[in-house]
Short mmCIF file of C-alpha atoms in Angstrom, two decimals:
data_model
loop_
_atom_site.label_atom_id
_atom_site.label_comp_id
_atom_site.label_asym_id
_atom_site.label_seq_id
_atom_site.Cartn_x
_atom_site.Cartn_y
_atom_site.Cartn_z
CA UNK A 1 175.22 -121.12 -60.72
CA UNK A 2 176.30 -119.42 -57.55
CA UNK A 3 175.39 -115.84 -56.63
CA UNK A 4 176.88 -112.94 -58.58
CA UNK A 5 178.24 -110.38 -56.14
CA UNK A 6 177.55 -106.84 -57.42
CA UNK A 7 179.52 -103.80 -56.55
CA UNK A 8 176.68 -101.43 -57.33
CA UNK A 9 173.75 -101.62 -54.97
CA UNK A 10 171.48 -100.07 -57.58
CA UNK A 11 172.20 -102.83 -60.05
CA UNK A 12 171.49 -105.39 -57.33
CA UNK A 13 168.08 -103.89 -56.71
CA UNK A 14 167.29 -103.96 -60.40
CA UNK A 15 168.25 -107.57 -60.74
CA UNK A 16 166.31 -108.52 -57.65
CA UNK A 17 163.14 -107.01 -59.10
CA UNK A 18 163.51 -109.36 -62.05
CA UNK A 19 164.09 -112.35 -59.82
CA UNK A 20 161.08 -111.63 -57.65
CA UNK A 21 158.78 -111.23 -60.69
CA UNK A 22 159.89 -114.61 -61.96
CA UNK A 23 159.64 -116.35 -58.62
CA UNK A 24 157.13 -119.19 -58.45
CA UNK A 25 154.21 -118.73 -56.07
CA UNK A 26 153.83 -122.34 -55.11
CA UNK A 27 154.26 -123.17 -51.45
CA UNK A 28 155.83 -126.37 -52.50
CA UNK A 29 158.43 -124.73 -54.71
CA UNK A 30 161.48 -126.95 -55.32
CA UNK A 31 164.53 -126.05 -53.38
CA UNK A 32 167.18 -127.55 -55.68
CA UNK A 33 166.44 -126.42 -59.25
CA UNK A 34 166.23 -123.16 -61.17
CA UNK A 35 164.15 -124.87 -63.87
CA UNK A 36 163.33 -128.36 -65.16
CA UNK A 37 166.80 -128.72 -66.75
CA UNK A 38 169.13 -127.12 -64.17
CA UNK A 39 170.35 -129.09 -61.23
CA UNK A 40 172.12 -127.34 -58.34
CA UNK A 41 175.36 -128.60 -56.85
CA UNK A 42 174.86 -128.83 -53.12
CA UNK A 43 177.14 -129.51 -50.11
CA UNK A 44 176.06 -132.82 -48.56
CA UNK A 45 177.45 -131.69 -45.16
CA UNK A 46 174.89 -128.82 -44.92
CA UNK A 47 171.58 -130.27 -46.30
CA UNK A 48 168.72 -127.71 -46.48
CA UNK A 49 166.25 -130.26 -45.20
CA UNK A 50 166.97 -132.92 -42.62
CA UNK A 51 164.80 -134.14 -39.69
CA UNK A 52 166.93 -133.74 -36.49
CA UNK A 53 165.64 -134.67 -33.07
CA UNK A 54 166.29 -136.38 -29.82
CA UNK A 55 163.98 -138.52 -27.79
CA UNK A 56 163.03 -136.99 -24.43
CA UNK A 57 161.89 -139.98 -22.35
CA UNK A 58 159.72 -139.60 -19.32
CA UNK A 59 159.28 -143.27 -18.32
CA UNK A 60 161.15 -143.91 -15.06
CA UNK A 61 162.28 -140.32 -15.37
CA UNK A 62 165.00 -141.15 -17.83
CA UNK A 63 165.30 -137.65 -19.29
CA UNK A 64 162.47 -135.40 -18.17
CA UNK A 65 161.28 -134.55 -15.61
CA UNK A 66 164.05 -135.62 -13.23
CA UNK A 67 163.14 -137.28 -9.98
CA UNK A 68 164.85 -134.45 -8.15
CA UNK A 69 162.08 -132.17 -9.35
CA UNK A 70 159.49 -134.06 -7.31
CA UNK A 71 160.73 -132.62 -4.02
CA UNK A 72 161.87 -129.19 -5.26
CA UNK A 73 160.49 -126.26 -3.26
CA UNK A 74 158.87 -125.05 -6.48
CA UNK A 75 158.27 -128.35 -8.38
CA UNK A 76 156.56 -126.75 -11.36
CA UNK A 77 159.19 -124.11 -11.90
CA UNK A 78 161.91 -126.74 -11.59
CA UNK A 79 160.27 -128.96 -14.20
CA UNK A 80 159.72 -126.09 -16.61
CA UNK A 81 163.34 -124.95 -16.32
CA UNK A 82 164.57 -128.53 -16.87
CA UNK A 83 162.50 -128.76 -20.10
CA UNK A 84 163.78 -125.39 -21.29
CA UNK A 85 167.30 -126.75 -20.78
CA UNK A 86 166.51 -129.57 -23.22
CA UNK A 87 165.26 -127.07 -25.77
CA UNK A 88 168.46 -125.05 -25.28
CA UNK A 89 170.39 -128.21 -26.14
CA UNK A 90 168.24 -128.95 -29.19
CA UNK A 91 168.87 -125.46 -30.53
CA UNK A 92 172.58 -125.66 -29.83
CA UNK A 93 172.74 -128.82 -31.94
CA UNK A 94 170.68 -127.25 -34.77
CA UNK A 95 167.83 -129.69 -34.21
CA UNK A 96 164.39 -128.83 -35.60
CA UNK A 97 162.15 -131.19 -33.58
CA UNK A 98 161.74 -132.95 -30.23
CA UNK A 99 160.10 -136.31 -29.57
CA UNK A 100 158.70 -136.13 -26.08
CA UNK A 101 157.11 -139.05 -24.19
CA UNK A 102 153.74 -137.87 -22.90
CA UNK A 103 151.92 -141.17 -22.40
CA UNK A 104 154.53 -143.61 -21.11
CA UNK A 105 152.28 -146.11 -19.24
CA UNK A 106 148.63 -145.66 -20.13
CA UNK A 107 148.74 -142.40 -18.24
CA UNK A 108 148.91 -138.74 -19.33
CA UNK A 109 151.02 -135.54 -19.18
CA UNK A 110 147.85 -133.59 -19.71
CA UNK A 111 144.40 -133.51 -17.97
CA UNK A 112 143.00 -136.51 -19.79
CA UNK A 113 139.30 -137.25 -19.35
CA UNK A 114 139.93 -141.03 -19.53
CA UNK A 115 143.33 -141.70 -18.05
CA UNK A 116 145.19 -140.79 -14.81
CA UNK A 117 148.02 -138.32 -14.40
CA UNK A 118 151.44 -139.91 -14.93
CA UNK A 119 153.37 -140.83 -11.84
CA UNK A 120 156.53 -139.50 -13.53
CA UNK A 121 155.37 -135.95 -12.92
CA UNK A 122 155.04 -136.12 -9.20
CA UNK A 123 156.15 -139.58 -8.05
CA UNK A 124 152.56 -140.48 -7.19
CA UNK A 125 150.21 -142.29 -9.62
CA UNK A 126 147.24 -140.22 -10.59
CA UNK A 127 148.27 -137.11 -8.63
CA UNK A 128 147.35 -133.75 -10.28
CA UNK A 129 150.64 -131.83 -10.77
CA UNK A 130 148.72 -128.51 -10.61
CA UNK A 131 149.53 -127.51 -14.18
CA UNK A 132 149.18 -128.62 -17.83
CA UNK A 133 152.62 -129.98 -18.84
CA UNK A 134 151.63 -130.79 -22.45
CA UNK A 135 150.38 -127.30 -23.10
CA UNK A 136 153.71 -125.94 -21.83
CA UNK A 137 155.83 -128.43 -23.75
CA UNK A 138 154.13 -127.67 -27.08
CA UNK A 139 154.14 -123.87 -26.58
CA UNK A 140 157.77 -123.62 -25.62
CA UNK A 141 158.91 -126.00 -28.38
CA UNK A 142 157.07 -123.91 -30.95
CA UNK A 143 158.67 -120.70 -29.64
CA UNK A 144 161.99 -122.20 -30.75
CA UNK A 145 160.33 -123.31 -34.01
CA UNK A 146 160.88 -126.94 -33.01
CA UNK A 147 158.26 -129.46 -34.21
CA UNK A 148 156.67 -131.28 -31.26
CA UNK A 149 156.10 -135.02 -31.71
CA UNK A 150 153.98 -136.53 -28.90
CA UNK A 151 155.51 -139.89 -28.13
CA UNK A 152 152.91 -142.34 -26.80
CA UNK A 153 152.99 -146.05 -25.87
CA UNK A 154 149.71 -147.63 -26.92
CA UNK A 155 149.55 -150.75 -24.72
CA UNK A 156 151.97 -150.61 -21.78
CA UNK A 157 150.18 -150.06 -18.49
CA UNK A 158 152.89 -150.50 -15.88
CA UNK A 159 156.59 -151.02 -15.39
CA UNK A 160 158.39 -153.76 -13.45
CA UNK A 161 158.47 -153.56 -9.66
CA UNK A 162 160.30 -155.47 -6.95
CA UNK A 163 158.98 -159.04 -6.41
CA UNK A 164 157.02 -158.95 -9.66
CA UNK A 165 154.62 -156.37 -8.24
CA UNK A 166 154.52 -154.48 -11.52
CA UNK A 167 151.54 -156.55 -12.51
CA UNK A 168 149.55 -155.66 -9.27
CA UNK A 169 146.39 -153.79 -10.44
CA UNK A 170 145.78 -152.57 -6.94
CA UNK A 171 148.97 -150.42 -7.26
CA UNK A 172 147.55 -148.44 -10.26
CA UNK A 173 146.03 -144.97 -9.73
CA UNK A 174 142.58 -145.14 -8.10
CA UNK A 175 140.89 -143.83 -11.21
CA UNK A 176 142.75 -146.07 -13.67
CA UNK A 177 140.46 -147.59 -16.28
CA UNK A 178 142.06 -151.01 -15.63
CA UNK A 179 140.49 -151.01 -12.19
CA UNK A 180 137.06 -150.97 -13.89
CA UNK A 181 138.18 -153.33 -16.68
CA UNK A 182 140.74 -155.81 -15.30
CA UNK A 183 139.82 -158.10 -18.18
CA UNK A 184 141.39 -155.59 -20.58
CA UNK A 185 144.96 -156.38 -19.46
CA UNK A 186 147.29 -159.27 -19.05
CA UNK A 187 150.47 -159.64 -17.01
CA UNK A 188 153.63 -160.57 -18.88
CA UNK A 189 155.73 -162.29 -17.71
CA UNK A 190 153.23 -163.78 -15.25
CA UNK A 191 152.45 -161.91 -12.10
CA UNK A 192 154.99 -162.50 -9.42
CA UNK A 193 157.76 -163.22 -11.85
CA UNK A 194 160.64 -160.77 -11.95
CA UNK A 195 160.07 -158.17 -14.67
CA UNK A 196 156.33 -158.72 -14.73
CA UNK A 197 154.18 -155.77 -15.91
CA UNK A 198 150.74 -155.06 -17.20
CA UNK A 199 149.80 -154.61 -20.84
CA UNK A 200 146.52 -153.76 -22.51
CA UNK A 201 145.51 -156.81 -24.56
CA UNK A 202 145.81 -155.84 -28.22
CA UNK A 203 143.31 -158.55 -29.28
CA UNK A 204 140.34 -157.02 -27.56
CA UNK A 205 138.43 -154.59 -29.89
CA UNK A 206 137.27 -152.35 -27.02
CA UNK A 207 140.90 -151.96 -25.91
CA UNK A 208 142.04 -150.95 -29.32
CA UNK A 209 139.25 -148.37 -29.50
CA UNK A 210 139.95 -147.14 -25.96
CA UNK A 211 143.71 -146.54 -26.43
CA UNK A 212 143.02 -144.66 -29.68
CA UNK A 213 140.46 -142.51 -27.92
CA UNK A 214 142.87 -141.73 -25.14
CA UNK A 215 145.62 -140.72 -27.51
CA UNK A 216 143.42 -138.78 -29.91
CA UNK A 217 142.35 -136.57 -26.98
CA UNK A 218 145.89 -135.04 -27.11
CA UNK A 219 145.70 -134.70 -30.94
CA UNK A 220 142.37 -132.83 -30.80
CA UNK A 221 143.17 -130.56 -27.87
CA UNK A 222 146.81 -129.62 -28.39
CA UNK A 223 148.78 -128.11 -31.27
CA UNK A 224 151.11 -131.07 -31.64
CA UNK A 225 152.95 -131.72 -34.92
CA UNK A 226 153.17 -135.42 -34.81
CA UNK A 227 152.12 -138.65 -32.97
CA UNK A 228 154.96 -140.99 -32.39
CA UNK A 229 154.97 -144.70 -31.33
CA UNK A 230 158.07 -146.60 -30.40
CA UNK A 231 158.65 -150.37 -30.54
CA UNK A 232 156.30 -151.59 -27.83
CA UNK A 233 153.32 -153.49 -29.31
CA UNK A 234 153.06 -157.07 -28.11
CA UNK A 235 155.63 -157.47 -25.29
CA UNK A 236 159.11 -158.65 -26.16
CA UNK A 237 159.39 -162.36 -25.31
CA UNK A 238 160.57 -163.29 -21.90
CA UNK A 239 162.02 -166.79 -21.42
CA UNK A 240 159.49 -169.43 -22.51
CA UNK A 241 156.44 -167.64 -21.18
CA UNK A 242 153.53 -167.38 -23.67
CA UNK A 243 151.09 -164.48 -24.02
CA UNK A 244 147.95 -165.38 -22.04
CA UNK A 245 145.49 -164.65 -24.89
CA UNK A 246 143.83 -168.02 -25.46
CA UNK A 247 140.42 -166.72 -24.47
CA UNK A 248 140.91 -163.53 -26.49
CA UNK A 249 141.83 -165.48 -29.61
CA UNK A 250 138.78 -167.72 -29.17
CA UNK A 251 136.43 -164.76 -28.75
CA UNK A 252 137.86 -162.23 -31.35
CA UNK A 253 139.82 -164.24 -33.93
CA UNK A 254 137.91 -162.61 -36.88
CA UNK A 255 138.25 -165.88 -38.76
CA UNK A 256 142.02 -166.24 -38.32
CA UNK A 257 143.33 -169.73 -37.66
CA UNK A 258 146.94 -168.78 -37.18
CA UNK A 259 147.56 -167.02 -33.85
CA UNK A 260 150.66 -165.16 -35.05
CA UNK A 261 148.84 -163.78 -38.13
CA UNK A 262 145.95 -162.67 -35.89
CA UNK A 263 148.29 -160.85 -33.52
CA UNK A 264 149.97 -159.01 -36.38
CA UNK A 265 146.58 -158.09 -37.73
CA UNK A 266 145.67 -156.65 -34.30
CA UNK A 267 148.64 -154.34 -34.49
CA UNK A 268 148.02 -153.58 -38.15
CA UNK A 269 144.45 -152.45 -37.27
CA UNK A 270 145.89 -150.20 -34.49
CA UNK A 271 148.33 -148.52 -36.94
CA UNK A 272 145.84 -148.26 -39.80
CA UNK A 273 142.96 -146.90 -37.60
CA UNK A 274 145.20 -144.52 -35.64
CA UNK A 275 146.66 -142.99 -38.79
CA UNK A 276 143.22 -142.48 -40.30
CA UNK A 277 141.81 -140.87 -37.15
CA UNK A 278 144.77 -138.42 -36.88
CA UNK A 279 144.33 -137.34 -40.49
CA UNK A 280 140.51 -137.05 -40.12
CA UNK A 281 140.96 -134.76 -37.12
CA UNK A 282 144.00 -132.77 -38.26
CA UNK A 283 145.30 -133.56 -41.69
CA UNK A 284 148.59 -131.78 -41.04
CA UNK A 285 149.56 -133.85 -37.97
CA UNK A 286 152.21 -136.51 -38.87
CA UNK A 287 152.08 -140.12 -37.64
CA UNK A 288 155.35 -141.94 -37.18
CA UNK A 289 156.65 -145.21 -35.68
CA UNK A 290 160.10 -146.11 -34.34
CA UNK A 291 160.32 -149.93 -34.55
CA UNK A 292 162.92 -152.42 -33.71
CA UNK A 293 165.50 -152.25 -36.49
CA UNK A 294 164.99 -155.66 -38.11
CA UNK A 295 161.68 -156.46 -39.86
CA UNK A 296 162.62 -160.03 -40.93
CA UNK A 297 165.90 -161.70 -41.88
CA UNK A 298 166.48 -162.76 -45.48
CA UNK A 299 166.74 -166.34 -44.25
CA UNK A 300 163.09 -166.16 -43.25
CA UNK A 301 161.69 -164.00 -46.02
CA UNK A 302 163.29 -163.09 -49.35
CA UNK A 303 162.20 -159.44 -48.75
CA UNK A 304 164.13 -159.38 -45.50
CA UNK A 305 167.54 -157.86 -44.61
CA UNK A 306 170.96 -159.48 -44.64
CA UNK A 307 170.81 -160.03 -40.89
CA UNK A 308 170.41 -162.82 -38.38
CA UNK A 309 168.94 -161.00 -35.37
CA UNK A 310 165.50 -160.93 -33.72
CA UNK A 311 162.61 -160.08 -36.07
CA UNK A 312 159.92 -157.59 -35.15
CA UNK A 313 157.53 -159.39 -37.41
CA UNK A 314 157.75 -162.49 -35.32
CA UNK A 315 158.69 -161.41 -31.79
CA UNK A 316 156.43 -158.44 -31.20
CA UNK A 317 153.87 -158.90 -34.03
CA UNK A 318 154.97 -155.70 -35.78
CA UNK A 319 154.79 -155.96 -39.56
CA UNK A 320 156.65 -152.75 -40.08
CA UNK A 321 157.37 -153.24 -43.78
CA UNK A 322 153.60 -153.48 -44.41
CA UNK A 323 152.93 -150.19 -42.66
CA UNK A 324 155.38 -148.49 -44.99
CA UNK A 325 154.11 -150.18 -48.17
CA UNK A 326 150.49 -149.42 -47.29
CA UNK A 327 151.45 -145.85 -46.33
CA UNK A 328 149.54 -146.02 -43.08
CA UNK A 329 152.29 -143.87 -41.46
CA UNK A 330 154.08 -140.69 -42.55
CA UNK A 331 157.55 -141.58 -41.32
CA UNK A 332 159.46 -144.46 -39.81
CA UNK A 333 162.43 -144.32 -37.47
CA UNK A 334 164.01 -147.86 -37.24
CA UNK A 335 166.20 -148.19 -34.21
CA UNK A 336 169.48 -149.08 -35.79
CA UNK A 337 171.37 -149.40 -32.55
CA UNK A 338 174.26 -151.42 -33.95
CA UNK A 339 177.74 -150.48 -35.17
CA UNK A 340 179.31 -150.39 -38.64
CA UNK A 341 181.25 -153.53 -39.06
CA UNK A 342 181.31 -157.28 -39.35
CA UNK A 343 178.47 -157.93 -36.93
CA UNK A 344 176.40 -160.62 -38.71
CA UNK A 345 173.35 -160.25 -36.55
CA UNK A 346 172.75 -156.67 -37.46
CA UNK A 347 175.35 -154.50 -39.26
CA UNK A 348 174.36 -150.84 -39.44
CA UNK A 349 175.82 -150.71 -42.99
CA UNK A 350 173.56 -153.50 -44.11
CA UNK A 351 170.36 -152.24 -42.48
CA UNK A 352 170.42 -148.65 -43.79
CA UNK A 353 170.25 -149.73 -47.48
CA UNK A 354 167.46 -152.17 -46.66
CA UNK A 355 165.36 -149.56 -45.03
CA UNK A 356 166.11 -147.12 -47.84
CA UNK A 357 164.91 -149.66 -50.39
CA UNK A 358 161.80 -150.34 -48.25
CA UNK A 359 160.61 -146.70 -48.28
CA UNK A 360 161.62 -146.06 -51.84
CA UNK A 361 158.60 -145.20 -54.01
CA UNK A 362 156.37 -144.51 -51.01
CA UNK A 363 155.28 -141.34 -49.25
CA UNK A 364 156.83 -142.62 -46.00
CA UNK A 365 159.98 -140.79 -44.89
CA UNK A 366 162.95 -142.57 -43.37
CA UNK A 367 164.83 -141.22 -40.35
CA UNK A 368 167.35 -143.38 -38.43
CA UNK A 369 167.23 -143.99 -34.69
CA UNK A 370 170.77 -143.49 -33.37
CA UNK A 371 172.15 -145.18 -30.17
CA UNK A 372 173.82 -142.31 -28.44
CA UNK A 373 173.42 -144.27 -25.21
CA UNK A 374 176.00 -146.80 -26.41
CA UNK A 375 178.68 -144.29 -27.36
CA UNK A 376 181.56 -144.40 -24.95
CA UNK A 377 180.12 -147.22 -22.86
CA UNK A 378 182.56 -150.19 -22.81
CA UNK A 379 179.70 -152.55 -21.88
CA UNK A 380 178.65 -152.40 -25.53
CA UNK A 381 182.01 -153.36 -26.94
CA UNK A 382 185.06 -151.78 -28.48
CA UNK A 383 183.34 -150.41 -31.58
CA UNK A 384 181.38 -148.01 -29.38
CA UNK A 385 184.57 -146.71 -27.87
CA UNK A 386 185.34 -145.02 -31.16
CA UNK A 387 184.43 -141.32 -30.84
CA UNK A 388 183.67 -141.25 -34.60
CA UNK A 389 181.21 -144.14 -34.62
CA UNK A 390 178.01 -142.06 -34.52
CA UNK A 391 179.39 -139.46 -36.96
CA UNK A 392 180.32 -142.35 -39.30
CA UNK A 393 176.72 -143.46 -39.18
CA UNK A 394 175.52 -140.08 -40.38
CA UNK A 395 178.19 -140.04 -43.09
CA UNK A 396 177.05 -143.44 -44.38
CA UNK A 397 173.48 -142.15 -44.43
CA UNK A 398 174.44 -139.58 -47.09
CA UNK A 399 174.89 -142.33 -49.63
CA UNK A 400 171.17 -143.08 -49.43
CA UNK A 401 168.95 -140.17 -50.42
CA UNK A 402 165.91 -141.78 -48.84
CA UNK A 403 167.48 -141.21 -45.40
CA UNK A 404 166.09 -137.83 -44.47
CA UNK A 405 167.15 -137.50 -40.84
CA UNK A 406 168.08 -138.92 -37.46
CA UNK A 407 166.60 -139.23 -33.96
CA UNK A 408 168.99 -139.65 -31.04
CA UNK A 409 168.35 -141.77 -27.94
CA UNK A 410 168.16 -140.17 -25.63
CA UNK A 411 168.52 -136.60 -24.37
CA UNK A 412 170.63 -137.36 -21.29
CA UNK A 413 173.03 -139.40 -23.52
CA UNK A 414 173.22 -136.66 -26.12
CA UNK A 415 174.13 -134.17 -23.34
CA UNK A 416 176.59 -136.59 -21.78
CA UNK A 417 178.69 -136.28 -24.90
CA UNK A 418 180.92 -139.20 -23.94
CA UNK A 419 184.20 -139.33 -25.87
CA UNK A 420 183.11 -136.01 -27.36
CA UNK A 421 180.92 -137.99 -29.79
CA UNK A 422 178.06 -135.48 -29.74
CA UNK A 423 180.44 -132.62 -30.47
CA UNK A 424 181.93 -134.52 -33.37
CA UNK A 425 178.72 -135.47 -35.24
CA UNK A 426 177.28 -132.05 -34.51
CA UNK A 427 180.30 -130.30 -36.09
CA UNK A 428 180.47 -132.70 -39.05
CA UNK A 429 176.74 -132.96 -39.83
CA UNK A 430 174.65 -130.34 -37.93
CA UNK A 431 176.88 -127.29 -38.37
CA UNK A 432 174.07 -125.34 -40.06
CA UNK A 433 170.34 -125.12 -39.34
CA UNK A 434 168.06 -127.32 -41.44
CA UNK A 435 164.38 -127.25 -42.35
CA UNK A 436 162.13 -130.21 -41.69
CA UNK A 437 161.56 -132.25 -44.82
CA UNK A 438 158.31 -131.55 -46.60
CA UNK A 439 155.63 -134.26 -47.08
CA UNK A 440 153.64 -134.11 -50.31
CA UNK A 441 150.68 -135.93 -48.67
CA UNK A 442 150.11 -133.17 -46.20
CA UNK A 443 147.86 -130.15 -47.10
CA UNK A 444 149.43 -127.00 -48.48
CA UNK A 445 148.52 -123.79 -50.34
CA UNK A 446 150.68 -121.24 -52.15
CA UNK A 447 152.47 -118.72 -49.91
CA UNK A 448 153.16 -115.09 -50.55
CA UNK A 449 156.69 -113.79 -50.05
CA UNK A 450 157.36 -111.62 -46.93
CA UNK A 451 158.39 -108.01 -47.38
CA UNK A 452 161.42 -107.02 -45.30
CA UNK A 453 160.51 -103.61 -43.92
CA UNK A 454 163.57 -102.87 -41.88
CA UNK A 455 167.19 -103.98 -41.09
CA UNK A 456 169.12 -102.08 -38.51
CA UNK A 457 172.33 -102.71 -36.61
CA UNK A 458 172.11 -102.62 -32.88
CA UNK A 459 174.23 -103.59 -29.94
CA UNK A 460 173.24 -107.23 -29.99
CA UNK A 461 173.34 -107.73 -33.79
CA UNK A 462 171.18 -106.94 -36.79
CA UNK A 463 167.42 -106.61 -36.32
CA UNK A 464 165.25 -107.67 -39.27
CA UNK A 465 161.60 -106.73 -39.53
CA UNK A 466 159.23 -108.07 -42.13
CA UNK A 467 155.60 -108.19 -43.04
CA UNK A 468 153.61 -111.15 -44.38
CA UNK A 469 150.76 -109.82 -46.59
CA UNK A 470 147.39 -111.52 -46.74
CA UNK A 471 148.49 -114.34 -44.43
CA UNK A 472 146.05 -117.27 -44.82
CA UNK A 473 143.58 -115.13 -46.84
CA UNK A 474 142.07 -115.84 -50.23
CA UNK A 475 143.88 -118.62 -52.13
CA UNK A 476 147.00 -118.27 -50.09
CA UNK A 477 148.27 -120.36 -47.19
CA UNK A 478 149.34 -119.32 -43.73
CA UNK A 479 152.96 -118.67 -42.88
CA UNK A 480 153.73 -120.54 -39.72
CA UNK A 481 157.40 -119.77 -39.61
CA UNK A 482 160.18 -118.16 -41.67
CA UNK A 483 163.51 -119.21 -43.11
CA UNK A 484 166.17 -116.52 -42.98
CA UNK A 485 169.13 -116.50 -45.38
CA UNK A 486 172.28 -114.33 -45.09
CA UNK A 487 174.90 -113.67 -47.72
CA UNK A 488 178.17 -111.76 -47.29
CA UNK A 489 178.24 -108.68 -49.42
CA UNK A 490 175.61 -107.39 -51.84
CA UNK A 491 174.12 -110.45 -53.49
CA UNK A 492 171.48 -111.16 -56.14
CA UNK A 493 170.81 -114.77 -55.19
CA UNK A 494 169.47 -117.38 -57.62
CA UNK A 495 167.53 -120.57 -56.78
CA UNK A 496 170.69 -122.59 -56.35
CA UNK A 497 171.85 -120.29 -53.58
CA UNK A 498 168.90 -121.60 -51.55
CA UNK A 499 169.41 -125.33 -52.42
CA UNK A 500 171.43 -126.17 -49.32
CA UNK A 501 171.88 -124.64 -45.93
CA UNK A 502 175.08 -122.80 -46.65
CA UNK A 503 173.34 -119.44 -46.25
CA UNK A 504 170.47 -120.49 -43.96
CA UNK A 505 171.06 -118.77 -40.60
CA UNK A 506 167.73 -119.49 -38.82
CA UNK A 507 164.16 -120.57 -39.01
CA UNK A 508 161.86 -118.65 -36.63
CA UNK A 509 158.31 -119.09 -35.53
CA UNK A 510 155.79 -116.52 -36.69
CA UNK A 511 153.66 -114.57 -34.22
CA UNK A 512 150.22 -112.95 -34.49
CA UNK A 513 151.84 -109.53 -34.86
CA UNK A 514 151.50 -107.67 -38.22
CA UNK A 515 155.28 -107.18 -38.28
CA UNK A 516 157.65 -110.05 -37.51
CA UNK A 517 161.05 -109.45 -35.98
CA UNK A 518 164.30 -111.36 -35.45
CA UNK A 519 167.84 -110.43 -34.38
CA UNK A 520 170.86 -111.94 -36.05
CA UNK A 521 173.25 -112.14 -33.02
CA UNK A 522 175.97 -113.87 -35.10
CA UNK A 523 176.37 -110.92 -37.53
CA UNK A 524 179.74 -109.22 -37.63
CA UNK A 525 179.83 -105.46 -36.91
CA UNK A 526 182.01 -104.77 -39.95
CA UNK A 527 180.53 -107.00 -42.68
CA UNK A 528 177.99 -105.99 -45.30
CA UNK A 529 175.14 -108.51 -45.59
CA UNK A 530 172.26 -109.36 -47.91
CA UNK A 531 169.20 -110.94 -46.19
CA UNK A 532 166.30 -112.90 -47.69
CA UNK A 533 163.27 -114.03 -45.75
CA UNK A 534 161.08 -116.80 -47.06
CA UNK A 535 157.75 -118.02 -45.64
CA UNK A 536 157.17 -121.59 -44.39
CA UNK A 537 153.77 -123.19 -43.89
CA UNK A 538 152.79 -125.69 -41.15
CA UNK A 539 154.30 -128.51 -43.18
CA UNK A 540 157.52 -126.64 -43.93
CA UNK A 541 156.74 -125.94 -47.56
CA UNK A 542 158.63 -122.83 -48.56
CA UNK A 543 157.21 -119.87 -50.39
CA UNK A 544 158.88 -117.80 -53.15
CA UNK A 545 161.82 -115.40 -52.72
CA UNK A 546 160.97 -111.82 -51.93
CA UNK A 547 163.13 -108.69 -52.19
CA UNK A 548 166.45 -108.71 -50.50
CA UNK A 549 167.55 -106.41 -47.81
CA UNK A 550 171.15 -105.11 -47.76
CA UNK A 551 172.72 -104.03 -44.53
CA UNK A 552 175.85 -101.97 -44.86
#
């Protein structure tokens, strides 16, 4: 049932005492039920938990940092300001995560001991930018209580260059590992052909070990929340050119006689081993992949989708369905960059239910990759000239409870807001904040409830202060952040009042201070409010409800 609004503040306090005493202490307390027999009615437009993010791409300076920053009088300050601008946009849209590309071409956005500095920081391959971008990216994202997912490309070494020069090893940074191990890479398409670039050879065991070591350095040294791969494994086919891996297959086939099965197993090993290494180092760090949107067509495999497009299983050796069923990853973000409609190759409305069925019964969460870059661009057809298309995608997702969020490609396209499409889907689907979905496979311990010690009106809003007792001590977990709920009037809230985001006004990152503080700048000067603050651990499990605070 919904909250009972009480005219007498004294009665409210008495009832709140009863609620607090009965509140469960589990950090993984259910959000949507008062007991095992009561189900809450929630508003699907304001889900309490939904992963919301945008990709921030660094390769060829798509999103961040911009090429303009290379020549700025204060390059570092310019790049920092640009990134803070993207975080401003994420907050404006009520996102709760960012997916930032920090290893675009076998290089690094941090001082890696094994790989060169990325050229996309300075315009020069291997040049030290004079600061640690990854440390800044993580710290500033966490200040906004945004999860930081480090987007890395395992095998891509270079991008195309004029005249096919993208495959020229001599153009790599002087300290690039490929200069010492040219046998670790192949050019595809062949060197000198337009579009040619270098890739680490997935079939060489030392290569697989090396790229994992390079990426794990960031996991071990930085406070990231997730490792994120996109859809680049074996290269996408180009014309009739074949991968030059005859010698590799002969040397390292592991008993496989079918080349295609062997290639898929190479990528399977990468995914399985990387996931295990992440969890061994930091069990709370998530591992996710954003693959091409079609695994296989039903015409090729009875388990496939009702589509006729390219198949990641065959064209890039990515057996994405297996990764889900084996639970080698924590989440998957299929790139469903197609419209809703009679598009036989790949209809969005056919693929969403297929992916929902694929993750059903597993611990792998499903988020959908959204093609913001197509919205309002006539080159992609008339369907994408409909301002409602992206919002319609998110509406369709509501029919499938397995769909727990969206990631938008990419930041510059989200900001472009062509046709007003960003404004539309933000208003219809992201009007309230949302917490990141919990994952039962990640570690958690019970949390204690925070005690609100003060609530005062001031010129810029209402300042709340609260204390988190025994944080991380004894049998209790550590509160990493806090969910703040606001009700109009004097309210004794029950569990169903916390079941969706109708009353969620913010989630804020905790600090090392004994007393936490936050200002509600959206509060009205003449409205009486009741506030509740609940603790969240690193994996977004929510603790019990503590005493309310009424502001008159």
